[in-house]
PDB file of C-alpha atoms in Angstrom:
ATOM      1  CA  MET Q   1     201.888  79.470  81.935  1.00 89.00           C
ATOM      2  CA  ARG Q   2     200.801  83.078  82.352  1.00 92.00           C
ATOM      3  CA  ALA Q   3     198.737  83.756  85.018  1.00 96.00           C
ATOM      4  CA  LEU Q   4     197.048  87.047  86.255  1.00 97.00           C
ATOM      5  CA  ALA Q   5     197.346  87.702  90.430  1.00 97.00           C
ATOM      6  CA  CYS Q   6     195.551  90.034  92.230  1.00 97.00           C
ATOM      7  CA  ASP Q   7     195.051  90.928  96.094  1.00 96.00           C
ATOM      8  CA  LEU Q   8     191.771  92.722  96.535  1.00 95.00           C
ATOM      9  CA  GLY Q   9     191.726  94.403  99.144  1.00 89.00           C
ATOM     10  CA  GLY Q  10     188.770  97.203 101.237  1.00 86.00           C
ATOM     11  CA  THR Q  11     191.553 100.111 100.140  1.00 88.00           C
ATOM     12  CA  ASN Q  12     193.230  98.755  97.511  1.00 92.00           C
ATOM     13  CA  VAL Q  13     193.974  96.865  94.739  1.00 96.00           C
ATOM     14  CA  ARG Q  14     196.886  95.179  93.206  1.00 96.00           C
ATOM     15  CA  PHE Q  15     197.732  93.210  90.098  1.00 97.00           C
ATOM     16  CA  GLY Q  16     200.456  91.461  89.045  1.00 97.00           C
ATOM     17  CA  LEU Q  17     200.958  88.982  86.144  1.00 96.00           C
ATOM     18  CA  GLY Q  18     203.108  85.563  86.774  1.00 95.00           C
ATOM     19  CA  ILE Q  19     205.205  83.609  84.340  1.00 92.00           C
ATOM     20  CA  ASP Q  20     205.254  79.212  85.342  1.00 91.00           C
ATOM     21  CA  GLY Q  21     204.399  80.464  89.041  1.00 90.00           C
ATOM     22  CA  ARG Q  22     206.548  83.338  89.005  1.00 93.00           C
ATOM     23  CA  LEU Q  23     205.946  87.075  90.069  1.00 94.00           C
ATOM     24  CA  ASP Q  24     206.766  89.542  87.030  1.00 94.00           C
ATOM     25  CA  PRO Q  25     207.603  92.541  89.790  1.00 92.00           C
ATOM     26  CA  GLU Q  26     207.768  94.983  86.510  1.00 93.00           C
ATOM     27  CA  SER Q  27     204.511  93.492  85.981  1.00 94.00           C
ATOM     28  CA  VAL Q  28     202.798  94.439  89.475  1.00 95.00           C
ATOM     29  CA  VAL Q  29     200.494  97.595  90.004  1.00 96.00           C
ATOM     30  CA  GLN Q  30     198.499  99.114  92.679  1.00 95.00           C
ATOM     31  CA  LEU Q  31     195.058 100.847  92.777  1.00 96.00           C
ATOM     32  CA  PRO Q  32     192.952 102.751  94.375  1.00 96.00           C
ATOM     33  CA  ASN Q  33     189.593 101.798  95.804  1.00 96.00           C
ATOM     34  CA  ASP Q  34     187.723 104.486  95.450  1.00 95.00           C
ATOM     35  CA  ARG Q  35     188.759 104.974  91.702  1.00 97.00           C
ATOM     36  CA  PHE Q  36     186.101 103.005  90.431  1.00 97.00           C
ATOM     37  CA  SER Q  37     182.157 101.324  90.659  1.00 95.00           C
ATOM     38  CA  GLY Q  38     183.873  98.328  91.128  1.00 96.00           C
ATOM     39  CA  PHE Q  39     186.208  95.420  90.562  1.00 96.00           C
ATOM     40  CA  GLY Q  40     185.378  94.140  86.917  1.00 96.00           C
ATOM     41  CA  ALA Q  41     186.503  98.610  86.022  1.00 97.00           C
ATOM     42  CA  ALA Q  42     189.709  98.094  88.002  1.00 97.00           C
ATOM     43  CA  LEU Q  43     190.741  95.493  86.224  1.00 96.00           C
ATOM     44  CA  LYS Q  44     189.090  96.427  83.262  1.00 95.00           C
ATOM     45  CA  HIS Q  45     191.624  99.298  83.264  1.00 96.00           C
ATOM     46  CA  TYR Q  46     194.375  97.906  84.420  1.00 96.00           C
ATOM     47  CA  LEU Q  47     194.110  94.810  81.636  1.00 94.00           C
ATOM     48  CA  GLY Q  48     194.221  97.778  79.257  1.00 91.00           C
ATOM     49  CA  GLN Q  49     196.762 100.322  81.129  1.00 88.00           C
ATOM     50  CA  ALA Q  50     199.287  96.761  81.103  1.00 82.00           C
ATOM     51  CA  ARG Q  51     198.298  95.775  77.465  1.00 81.00           C
ATOM     52  CA  VAL Q  52     197.683  92.357  78.667  1.00 82.00           C
ATOM     53  CA  GLY Q  53     196.800  89.913  75.375  1.00 78.00           C
ATOM     54  CA  GLY Q  54     195.627  87.719  77.498  1.00 84.00           C
ATOM     55  CA  VAL Q  55     195.960  84.669  80.168  1.00 93.00           C
ATOM     56  CA  ASP Q  56     195.955  81.407  81.010  1.00 94.00           C
ATOM     57  CA  ARG Q  57     194.721  82.073  84.690  1.00 95.00           C
ATOM     58  CA  ALA Q  58     193.693  84.324  87.073  1.00 96.00           C
ATOM     59  CA  VAL Q  59     193.738  83.852  90.621  1.00 96.00           C
ATOM     60  CA  VAL Q  60     192.114  86.112  92.756  1.00 97.00           C
ATOM     61  CA  ALA Q  61     192.861  86.980  96.387  1.00 96.00           C
ATOM     62  CA  LEU Q  62     189.687  88.606  98.288  1.00 94.00           C
ATOM     63  CA  ALA Q  63     189.510  89.685 101.548  1.00 88.00           C
ATOM     64  CA  ALA Q  64     186.632  88.144 102.817  1.00 89.00           C
ATOM     65  CA  PRO Q  65     185.437  84.204 103.430  1.00 89.00           C
ATOM     66  CA  ILE Q  66     185.235  82.496  99.985  1.00 90.00           C
ATOM     67  CA  ASP Q  67     182.223  80.067  99.592  1.00 87.00           C
ATOM     68  CA  GLY Q  68     181.030  79.815  96.343  1.00 88.00           C
ATOM     69  CA  ASP Q  69     181.421  81.444  92.451  1.00 91.00           C
ATOM     70  CA  THR Q  70     180.004  85.595  94.206  1.00 94.00           C
ATOM     71  CA  ILE Q  71     182.084  86.625  96.899  1.00 94.00           C
ATOM     72  CA  ARG Q  72     181.363  90.223  98.750  1.00 92.00           C
ATOM     73  CA  LEU Q  73     183.927  91.472 100.119  1.00 91.00           C
ATOM     74  CA  THR Q  74     184.320  92.646 103.486  1.00 86.00           C
ATOM     75  CA  ASN Q  75     185.071  95.982 104.340  1.00 82.00           C
ATOM     76  CA  ARG Q  76     183.546  97.196 101.155  1.00 91.00           C
ATOM     77  CA  ASP Q  77     180.534  97.447  99.479  1.00 92.00           C
ATOM     78  CA  TRP Q  78     182.070  95.315  96.058  1.00 94.00           C
ATOM     79  CA  THR Q  79     180.746  92.163  94.599  1.00 94.00           C
ATOM     80  CA  ILE Q  80     183.275  89.933  92.457  1.00 95.00           C
ATOM     81  CA  ALA Q  81     182.241  87.277  90.754  1.00 95.00           C
ATOM     82  CA  ARG Q  82     184.464  84.235  88.738  1.00 95.00           C
ATOM     83  CA  ALA Q  83     182.003  84.344  85.842  1.00 95.00           C
ATOM     84  CA  GLU Q  84     182.772  88.584  85.531  1.00 96.00           C
ATOM     85  CA  ILE Q  85     186.403  87.964  86.194  1.00 96.00           C
ATOM     86  CA  ALA Q  86     186.194  84.889  83.094  1.00 95.00           C
ATOM     87  CA  GLN Q  87     185.006  87.346  80.695  1.00 95.00           C
ATOM     88  CA  ILE Q  88     186.743  90.540  81.242  1.00 94.00           C
ATOM     89  CA  ALA Q  89     189.884  88.568  80.873  1.00 94.00           C
ATOM     90  CA  GLY Q  90     189.753  86.058  78.767  1.00 93.00           C
ATOM     91  CA  THR Q  91     190.089  82.694  80.458  1.00 93.00           C
ATOM     92  CA  GLY Q  92     187.946  79.915  82.304  1.00 92.00           C
ATOM     93  CA  ASP Q  93     190.199  79.235  84.565  1.00 93.00           C
ATOM     94  CA  VAL Q  94     189.102  81.325  87.390  1.00 94.00           C
ATOM     95  CA  VAL Q  95     190.464  81.055  91.023  1.00 93.00           C
ATOM     96  CA  LEU Q  96     189.351  82.526  93.704  1.00 95.00           C
ATOM     97  CA  ILE Q  97     191.095  82.158  97.006  1.00 94.00           C
ATOM     98  CA  ASN Q  98     190.980  84.845 100.770  1.00 93.00           C
ATOM     99  CA  ASP Q  99     193.729  86.333 100.744  1.00 93.00           C
ATOM    100  CA  PHE Q 100     195.870  85.209 104.177  1.00 95.00           C
ATOM    101  CA  VAL Q 101     195.294  81.678 102.565  1.00 94.00           C
ATOM    102  CA  ALA Q 102     197.306  83.986  99.476  1.00 95.00           C
ATOM    103  CA  LEU Q 103     199.852  85.273 102.575  1.00 96.00           C
ATOM    104  CA  GLY Q 104     199.014  81.408 103.723  1.00 95.00           C
ATOM    105  CA  ALA Q 105     200.363  79.879  99.975  1.00 95.00           C
ATOM    106  CA  ALA Q 106     203.315  82.518  99.757  1.00 96.00           C
ATOM    107  CA  LEU Q 107     205.038  81.053 103.133  1.00 95.00           C
ATOM    108  CA  SER Q 108     205.965  78.104 100.492  1.00 93.00           C
ATOM    109  CA  ARG Q 109     208.448  80.702  98.790  1.00 91.00           C
ATOM    110  CA  SER Q 110     208.608  82.068 101.665  1.00 87.00           C
ATOM    111  CA  GLU Q 111     212.765  82.935  99.782  1.00 85.00           C
ATOM    112  CA  ALA Q 112     211.053  85.252  97.598  1.00 84.00           C
ATOM    113  CA  LEU Q 113     209.460  87.678 100.217  1.00 91.00           C
ATOM    114  CA  ALA Q 114     210.788  91.068 100.867  1.00 92.00           C
ATOM    115  CA  THR Q 115     211.334  90.639 105.227  1.00 94.00           C
ATOM    116  CA  ARG Q 116     212.519  92.441 108.033  1.00 95.00           C
ATOM    117  CA  PRO Q 117     213.846  90.375 111.214  1.00 94.00           C
ATOM    118  CA  VAL Q 118     211.177  91.828 113.800  1.00 96.00           C
ATOM    119  CA  LEU Q 119     212.470  89.173 116.974  1.00 92.00           C
ATOM    120  CA  PRO Q 120     215.661  86.584 116.657  1.00 86.00           C
ATOM    121  CA  GLY Q 121     214.126  83.517 116.920  1.00 83.00           C
ATOM    122  CA  ALA Q 122     215.880  79.942 115.770  1.00 81.00           C
ATOM    123  CA  ALA Q 123     212.775  79.446 112.335  1.00 82.00           C
ATOM    124  CA  GLU Q 124     212.690  75.849 111.979  1.00 87.00           C
ATOM    125  CA  GLN Q 125     210.722  72.740 110.168  1.00 89.00           C
ATOM    126  CA  GLY Q 126     206.752  73.679 110.582  1.00 93.00           C
ATOM    127  CA  VAL Q 127     204.650  75.815 110.537  1.00 96.00           C
ATOM    128  CA  LYS Q 128     204.771  79.003 109.562  1.00 97.00           C
ATOM    129  CA  LEU Q 129     201.612  82.069 110.800  1.00 98.00           C
ATOM    130  CA  VAL Q 130     201.339  84.805 109.152  1.00 98.00           C
ATOM    131  CA  LEU Q 131     199.168  87.577 110.158  1.00 98.00           C
ATOM    132  CA  GLY Q 132     198.487  91.813 109.237  1.00 95.00           C
ATOM    133  CA  ALA Q 133     196.679  93.980 110.874  1.00 97.00           C
ATOM    134  CA  GLY Q 134     195.365  96.565 107.789  1.00 93.00           C
ATOM    135  CA  THR Q 135     191.631  98.246 106.718  1.00 90.00           C
ATOM    136  CA  GLY Q 136     190.727  94.509 108.618  1.00 94.00           C
ATOM    137  CA  PHE Q 137     192.434  91.845 110.514  1.00 96.00           C
ATOM    138  CA  ASN Q 138     193.322  88.549 110.061  1.00 96.00           C
ATOM    139  CA  ALA Q 139     195.843  84.685 110.121  1.00 97.00           C
ATOM    140  CA  SER Q 140     196.803  81.460 108.605  1.00 96.00           C
ATOM    141  CA  ALA Q 141     199.081  78.914 108.999  1.00 96.00           C
ATOM    142  CA  LEU Q 142     201.423  77.055 106.169  1.00 95.00           C
ATOM    143  CA  VAL Q 143     201.162  73.502 107.968  1.00 93.00           C
ATOM    144  CA  ALA Q 144     204.756  70.483 106.181  1.00 82.00           C
ATOM    145  CA  ASP Q 145     202.302  69.238 104.360  1.00 83.00           C
ATOM    146  CA  GLY Q 146     201.432  72.079 102.096  1.00 87.00           C
ATOM    147  CA  HIS Q 147     197.960  72.772 103.051  1.00 91.00           C
ATOM    148  CA  VAL Q 148     197.213  76.323 103.957  1.00 93.00           C
ATOM    149  CA  LEU Q 149     194.300  76.292 106.887  1.00 92.00           C
ATOM    150  CA  ALA Q 150     191.934  79.506 106.053  1.00 90.00           C
ATOM    151  CA  ALA Q 151     189.631  81.372 109.823  1.00 92.00           C
ATOM    152  CA  GLU Q 152     188.615  84.494 109.410  1.00 94.00           C
ATOM    153  CA  ILE Q 153     190.122  85.584 113.182  1.00 96.00           C
ATOM    154  CA  GLY Q 154     189.092  89.342 112.997  1.00 96.00           C
ATOM    155  CA  HIS Q 155     185.939  88.551 113.403  1.00 96.00           C
ATOM    156  CA  THR Q 156     186.512  86.850 116.772  1.00 98.00           C
ATOM    157  CA  GLY Q 157     186.377  89.389 119.754  1.00 97.00           C
ATOM    158  CA  PHE Q 158     188.900  91.509 120.935  1.00 98.00           C
ATOM    159  CA  ALA Q 159     189.926  90.970 124.899  1.00 96.00           C
ATOM    160  CA  PRO Q 160     191.237  94.979 126.723  1.00 97.00           C
ATOM    161  CA  GLU Q 161     194.013  95.497 128.397  1.00 96.00           C
ATOM    162  CA  PRO Q 162     192.131  97.966 131.459  1.00 96.00           C
ATOM    163  CA  GLY Q 163     192.495 101.883 130.021  1.00 96.00           C
ATOM    164  CA  LEU Q 164     192.867 103.144 126.258  1.00 97.00           C
ATOM    165  CA  GLU Q 165     191.826  99.361 125.210  1.00 98.00           C
ATOM    166  CA  THR Q 166     189.037  99.361 127.068  1.00 98.00           C
ATOM    167  CA  GLU Q 167     187.856 102.973 125.994  1.00 98.00           C
ATOM    168  CA  LEU Q 168     187.636 101.628 121.924  1.00 98.00           C
ATOM    169  CA  ARG Q 169     186.335  97.607 122.583  1.00 98.00           C
ATOM    170  CA  ASP Q 170     183.368 100.136 124.323  1.00 98.00           C
ATOM    171  CA  HIS Q 171     184.209 102.865 121.691  1.00 97.00           C
ATOM    172  CA  PHE Q 172     183.725  99.953 119.084  1.00 98.00           C
ATOM    173  CA  ALA Q 173     181.192  97.883 120.865  1.00 98.00           C
ATOM    174  CA  GLY Q 174     178.561 100.725 121.257  1.00 97.00           C
ATOM    175  CA  ARG Q 175     178.632 102.004 117.349  1.00 96.00           C
ATOM    176  CA  PHE Q 176     178.061  98.345 115.942  1.00 97.00           C
ATOM    177  CA  GLY Q 177     177.031  95.941 118.783  1.00 98.00           C
ATOM    178  CA  ARG Q 178     179.873  93.956 120.005  1.00 98.00           C
ATOM    179  CA  CYS Q 179     184.459  94.972 119.424  1.00 98.00           C
ATOM    180  CA  SER Q 180     186.183  92.795 117.375  1.00 98.00           C
ATOM    181  CA  LEU Q 181     190.075  91.841 116.149  1.00 98.00           C
ATOM    182  CA  ASP Q 182     189.313  93.098 112.925  1.00 97.00           C
ATOM    183  CA  ARG Q 183     187.633  96.734 113.805  1.00 97.00           C
ATOM    184  CA  VAL Q 184     190.761  97.233 116.183  1.00 98.00           C
ATOM    185  CA  LEU Q 185     193.543  96.049 114.692  1.00 98.00           C
ATOM    186  CA  SER Q 186     192.676  98.379 110.807  1.00 97.00           C
ATOM    187  CA  GLY Q 187     193.059 101.701 110.263  1.00 96.00           C
ATOM    188  CA  SER Q 188     189.597 102.636 111.113  1.00 96.00           C
ATOM    189  CA  GLY Q 189     190.826 101.582 114.836  1.00 98.00           C
ATOM    190  CA  LEU Q 190     193.964 103.573 114.378  1.00 98.00           C
ATOM    191  CA  VAL Q 191     192.319 106.502 113.923  1.00 98.00           C
ATOM    192  CA  ALA Q 192     189.621 104.819 116.827  1.00 98.00           C
ATOM    193  CA  LEU Q 193     192.937 105.287 119.405  1.00 98.00           C
ATOM    194  CA  TYR Q 194     193.962 108.127 118.476  1.00 99.00           C
ATOM    195  CA  ARG Q 195     190.978 110.174 118.709  1.00 98.00           C
ATOM    196  CA  LEU Q 196     190.827 108.990 122.552  1.00 98.00           C
ATOM    197  CA  ALA Q 197     193.667 109.559 123.481  1.00 98.00           C
ATOM    198  CA  CYS Q 198     193.016 113.175 122.089  1.00 98.00           C
ATOM    199  CA  GLY Q 199     189.880 113.052 124.438  1.00 97.00           C
ATOM    200  CA  ARG Q 200     191.929 112.053 127.426  1.00 96.00           C
ATOM    201  CA  SER Q 201     194.402 115.224 126.703  1.00 96.00           C
ATOM    202  CA  GLY Q 202     191.409 117.966 126.647  1.00 97.00           C
ATOM    203  CA  ARG Q 203     192.052 118.519 123.213  1.00 96.00           C
ATOM    204  CA  ALA Q 204     190.736 118.162 119.478  1.00 96.00           C
ATOM    205  CA  ALA Q 205     192.397 116.017 117.192  1.00 96.00           C
ATOM    206  CA  GLN Q 206     193.357 116.850 114.573  1.00 95.00           C
ATOM    207  CA  LEU Q 207     194.337 113.464 111.710  1.00 97.00           C
ATOM    208  CA  ASP Q 208     191.368 111.685 110.470  1.00 93.00           C
ATOM    209  CA  ASP Q 209     193.377 108.996 109.133  1.00 94.00           C
ATOM    210  CA  ALA Q 210     195.272 106.235 109.855  1.00 96.00           C
ATOM    211  CA  ALA Q 211     198.735 107.112 107.420  1.00 96.00           C
ATOM    212  CA  ALA Q 212     198.848 110.869 109.135  1.00 98.00           C
ATOM    213  CA  VAL Q 213     198.380 108.942 112.635  1.00 98.00           C
ATOM    214  CA  THR Q 214     201.257 106.598 111.652  1.00 98.00           C
ATOM    215  CA  ALA Q 215     203.329 109.387 110.861  1.00 97.00           C
ATOM    216  CA  GLU Q 216     202.760 111.839 113.441  1.00 97.00           C
ATOM    217  CA  GLY Q 217     203.991 109.433 116.224  1.00 97.00           C
ATOM    218  CA  ALA Q 218     206.692 107.866 114.283  1.00 95.00           C
ATOM    219  CA  GLY Q 219     207.884 111.236 114.289  1.00 94.00           C
ATOM    220  CA  GLY Q 220     207.954 112.055 117.657  1.00 93.00           C
ATOM    221  CA  ARG Q 221     205.321 114.736 116.320  1.00 96.00           C
ATOM    222  CA  ASP Q 222     201.588 114.242 117.819  1.00 97.00           C
ATOM    223  CA  ALA Q 223     201.851 112.431 121.398  1.00 98.00           C
ATOM    224  CA  ASP Q 224     198.895 111.611 121.822  1.00 98.00           C
ATOM    225  CA  ALA Q 225     199.217 109.977 117.346  1.00 98.00           C
ATOM    226  CA  ALA Q 226     202.848 107.696 119.304  1.00 98.00           C
ATOM    227  CA  LEU Q 227     199.946 106.784 121.921  1.00 98.00           C
ATOM    228  CA  ALA Q 228     198.465 105.559 119.380  1.00 98.00           C
ATOM    229  CA  CYS Q 229     200.973 103.813 117.783  1.00 98.00           C
ATOM    230  CA  GLY Q 230     202.462 101.995 120.424  1.00 98.00           C
ATOM    231  CA  THR Q 231     198.952 101.184 122.351  1.00 98.00           C
ATOM    232  CA  LEU Q 232     197.784  99.400 118.724  1.00 99.00           C
ATOM    233  CA  ALA Q 233     201.438  97.985 118.400  1.00 99.00           C
ATOM    234  CA  GLY Q 234     200.639  95.920 122.311  1.00 98.00           C
ATOM    235  CA  MET Q 235     197.219  94.867 121.521  1.00 99.00           C
ATOM    236  CA  LEU Q 236     198.943  93.647 117.464  1.00 99.00           C
ATOM    237  CA  GLY Q 237     201.612  91.964 119.472  1.00 98.00           C
ATOM    238  CA  ARG Q 238     199.272  90.354 122.452  1.00 98.00           C
ATOM    239  CA  THR Q 239     197.334  89.329 119.479  1.00 99.00           C
ATOM    240  CA  ALA Q 240     200.740  87.454 117.418  1.00 99.00           C
ATOM    241  CA  GLY Q 241     201.989  86.130 120.369  1.00 98.00           C
ATOM    242  CA  ASP Q 242     198.195  84.241 121.184  1.00 98.00           C
ATOM    243  CA  LEU Q 243     198.785  83.025 117.992  1.00 98.00           C
ATOM    244  CA  ALA Q 244     202.190  81.656 118.453  1.00 98.00           C
ATOM    245  CA  LEU Q 245     200.385  79.235 120.869  1.00 98.00           C
ATOM    246  CA  THR Q 246     197.574  78.224 119.734  1.00 98.00           C
ATOM    247  CA  PHE Q 247     199.854  77.292 116.699  1.00 97.00           C
ATOM    248  CA  LEU Q 248     203.125  76.465 117.617  1.00 97.00           C
ATOM    249  CA  PRO Q 249     204.899  77.915 114.463  1.00 97.00           C
ATOM    250  CA  ARG Q 250     208.280  77.184 114.631  1.00 96.00           C
ATOM    251  CA  GLY Q 251     208.959  77.423 111.171  1.00 95.00           C
ATOM    252  CA  GLY Q 252     208.136  81.558 111.696  1.00 96.00           C
ATOM    253  CA  ILE Q 253     206.088  84.740 112.190  1.00 98.00           C
ATOM    254  CA  TYR Q 254     205.140  86.527 109.760  1.00 98.00           C
ATOM    255  CA  LEU Q 255     204.104  90.632 109.733  1.00 98.00           C
ATOM    256  CA  THR Q 256     202.493  91.644 106.737  1.00 97.00           C
ATOM    257  CA  GLY Q 257     199.442  94.591 105.987  1.00 94.00           C
ATOM    258  CA  GLY Q 258     199.700  98.492 104.698  1.00 93.00           C
ATOM    259  CA  VAL Q 259     199.213  98.664 109.720  1.00 96.00           C
ATOM    260  CA  THR Q 260     201.833  96.515 110.301  1.00 98.00           C
ATOM    261  CA  ARG Q 261     204.271  97.620 108.110  1.00 96.00           C
ATOM    262  CA  ALA Q 262     203.525 101.770 108.534  1.00 97.00           C
ATOM    263  CA  LEU Q 263     204.046 101.219 112.638  1.00 98.00           C
ATOM    264  CA  ALA Q 264     208.218  99.416 111.574  1.00 97.00           C
ATOM    265  CA  PRO Q 265     208.928 102.010 114.291  1.00 97.00           C
ATOM    266  CA  PHE Q 266     206.418 100.424 117.497  1.00 98.00           C
ATOM    267  CA  ILE Q 267     206.897  96.903 116.459  1.00 98.00           C
ATOM    268  CA  GLN Q 268     211.513  96.754 115.519  1.00 95.00           C
ATOM    269  CA  GLY Q 269     213.024  95.688 118.357  1.00 91.00           C
ATOM    270  CA  ALA Q 270     213.132  93.922 121.544  1.00 91.00           C
ATOM    271  CA  ASP Q 271     212.023  96.881 123.613  1.00 94.00           C
ATOM    272  CA  SER Q 272     208.903  97.468 121.120  1.00 97.00           C
ATOM    273  CA  PRO Q 273     205.234  97.956 122.682  1.00 98.00           C
ATOM    274  CA  PHE Q 274     205.296  95.046 119.774  1.00 98.00           C
ATOM    275  CA  ALA Q 275     207.044  92.513 121.156  1.00 98.00           C
ATOM    276  CA  ARG Q 276     207.438  94.472 124.975  1.00 98.00           C
ATOM    277  CA  ALA Q 277     203.257  92.144 124.482  1.00 98.00           C
ATOM    278  CA  PHE Q 278     203.953  89.607 122.449  1.00 98.00           C
ATOM    279  CA  LEU Q 279     206.586  88.401 125.522  1.00 98.00           C
ATOM    280  CA  ALA Q 280     204.354  88.850 128.508  1.00 98.00           C
ATOM    281  CA  LYS Q 281     202.259  85.267 128.590  1.00 98.00           C
ATOM    282  CA  GLY Q 282     203.922  84.492 131.456  1.00 98.00           C
ATOM    283  CA  ARG Q 283     205.416  80.604 132.093  1.00 98.00           C
ATOM    284  CA  MET Q 284     205.622  80.934 128.321  1.00 98.00           C
ATOM    285  CA  ARG Q 285     208.258  83.410 128.440  1.00 97.00           C
ATOM    286  CA  GLU Q 286     210.981  81.313 127.733  1.00 96.00           C
ATOM    287  CA  LEU Q 287     208.271  79.659 124.747  1.00 96.00           C
ATOM    288  CA  MET Q 288     207.572  82.589 123.407  1.00 97.00           C
ATOM    289  CA  GLN Q 289     211.609  84.431 122.290  1.00 96.00           C
ATOM    290  CA  GLY Q 290     211.823  81.286 120.828  1.00 95.00           C
ATOM    291  CA  PHE Q 291     209.593  81.987 117.718  1.00 96.00           C
ATOM    292  CA  ALA Q 292     211.390  83.624 115.250  1.00 95.00           C
ATOM    293  CA  LEU Q 293     209.199  87.155 113.325  1.00 97.00           C
ATOM    294  CA  ASP Q 294     209.972  89.082 109.923  1.00 96.00           C
ATOM    295  CA  LEU Q 295     207.894  91.919 109.020  1.00 97.00           C
ATOM    296  CA  VAL Q 296     207.182  91.430 104.998  1.00 97.00           C
ATOM    297  CA  VAL Q 297     208.267  94.908 103.946  1.00 93.00           C
ATOM    298  CA  ASP Q 298     206.339  94.725 100.077  1.00 84.00           C
ATOM    299  CA  ASP Q 299     202.894  94.220  98.969  1.00 86.00           C
ATOM    300  CA  SER Q 300     203.608  91.423  96.609  1.00 93.00           C
ATOM    301  CA  ALA Q 301     203.404  89.174  98.717  1.00 95.00           C
ATOM    302  CA  ALA Q 302     199.916  87.920  98.476  1.00 96.00           C
ATOM    303  CA  LEU Q 303     200.695  87.863  94.323  1.00 97.00           C
ATOM    304  CA  VAL Q 304     203.729  85.211  94.599  1.00 96.00           C
ATOM    305  CA  GLY Q 305     200.818  82.951  96.986  1.00 95.00           C
ATOM    306  CA  CYS Q 306     198.961  83.681  94.825  1.00 96.00           C
ATOM    307  CA  LEU Q 307     200.758  81.946  91.983  1.00 95.00           C
ATOM    308  CA  ALA Q 308     201.167  79.397  94.207  1.00 94.00           C
ATOM    309  CA  TRP Q 309     198.352  78.328  96.002  1.00 91.00           C
ATOM    310  CA  PRO Q 310     197.251  75.865  92.540  1.00 87.00           C
ATOM    311  CA  ASP Q 311     201.013  73.521  93.486  1.00 85.00           C
ATOM    312  CA  LEU Q 312     199.383  73.464  97.023  1.00 86.00           C
ATOM    313  CA  PRO Q 313     197.503  70.587  97.738  1.00 77.00           C
ATOM    314  CA  SER Q 314     195.013  72.352 100.246  1.00 62.00           C
ATOM    315  CA  ASN Q 315     193.085  74.346  96.810  1.00 59.00           C
ATOM    316  CA  ASN Q 316     190.374  72.673  97.238  1.00 55.00           C
ATOM    317  CA  VAL Q 317     189.231  73.719 100.707  1.00 53.00           C
ATOM    318  CA  ARG Q 318     185.933  75.353 100.812  1.00 51.00           C
ATOM    319  CA  GLY Q 319     186.136  78.162 102.722  1.00 49.00           C
ATOM    320  CA  ALA Q 320     189.351  78.594 101.064  1.00 55.00           C
ATOM    321  CA  CYS Q 321     188.863  78.150  97.417  1.00 57.00           C
ATOM    322  CA  ALA Q 322     186.241  78.342  94.409  1.00 59.00           C
ATOM    323  CA  ALA Q 323     187.921  76.665  91.811  1.00 60.00           C
ATOM    324  CA  GLY Q 324     186.412  75.131  88.483  1.00 59.00           C
ATOM    325  CA  PRO Q 325     185.058  75.512  84.664  1.00 58.00           C
ATOM    326  CA  THR Q 326     183.270  79.099  84.663  1.00 60.00           C
TER     327      THR Q 326
END
């Protein structure tokens, strides 16, 4: 079985090939979405550059809820159609899944994921949780029987702490009518935090993208960038703690996403802003100390999950997957 795996986010798209369910690392390519007019153009480019003669199956993970054969991305004005993918890839076996469902499926093969420890709890048999910040935010859980629980947690409301977080909430609520986790736990949320921090300092913001803010903040070259990074890491830690109390993931918590990885200096270590916020659950602090947390340090996890998905029992759940003959 030769399968095409794809992880399509709001900013980048990643492609890879799998043989009998295992990802070929040499086949993995990441492309910026801004280079292409739509997903079909990106797919044609990859298949042409990789000289892919044909595939038996295509599994595409999307940053959007899955409900039907045509899906619109949440954070980009692209529409993805199973029929178009089938025509371009030359296969009638096309599966669309949510990107965090793919990451949840990847946890069934956690030994194949490149990770770095964040907090030293001991993982055991049980629920596994994956969450992360990138263009937006989401999470999913893999339960012991192999079912992946689909969710749109990023679109729940953001409950800020007083100070800079409240200013951030008011900023997004003023623009969009409400403030969700997807707005704040993201690259755009980080840039907004940085601009608010600069405003407090009485200086003009010099940085205009999340990569620059994390680089300057982690390098200690910009105090306002460092404040923004630390604040976002704390917000992410608090949210991860809330989800840990919701799912009780004894099997481990996995952090993913481009923004999450860029914030690693503010996440790793027992005294990091992330760890302090994660553990700050009052009477539940001792419980929180028992969870194992790992940072997923490469971008291939969702591709691994795409290839694992067909073997899991949750592969026909509405809201998680669109499959069947095209």
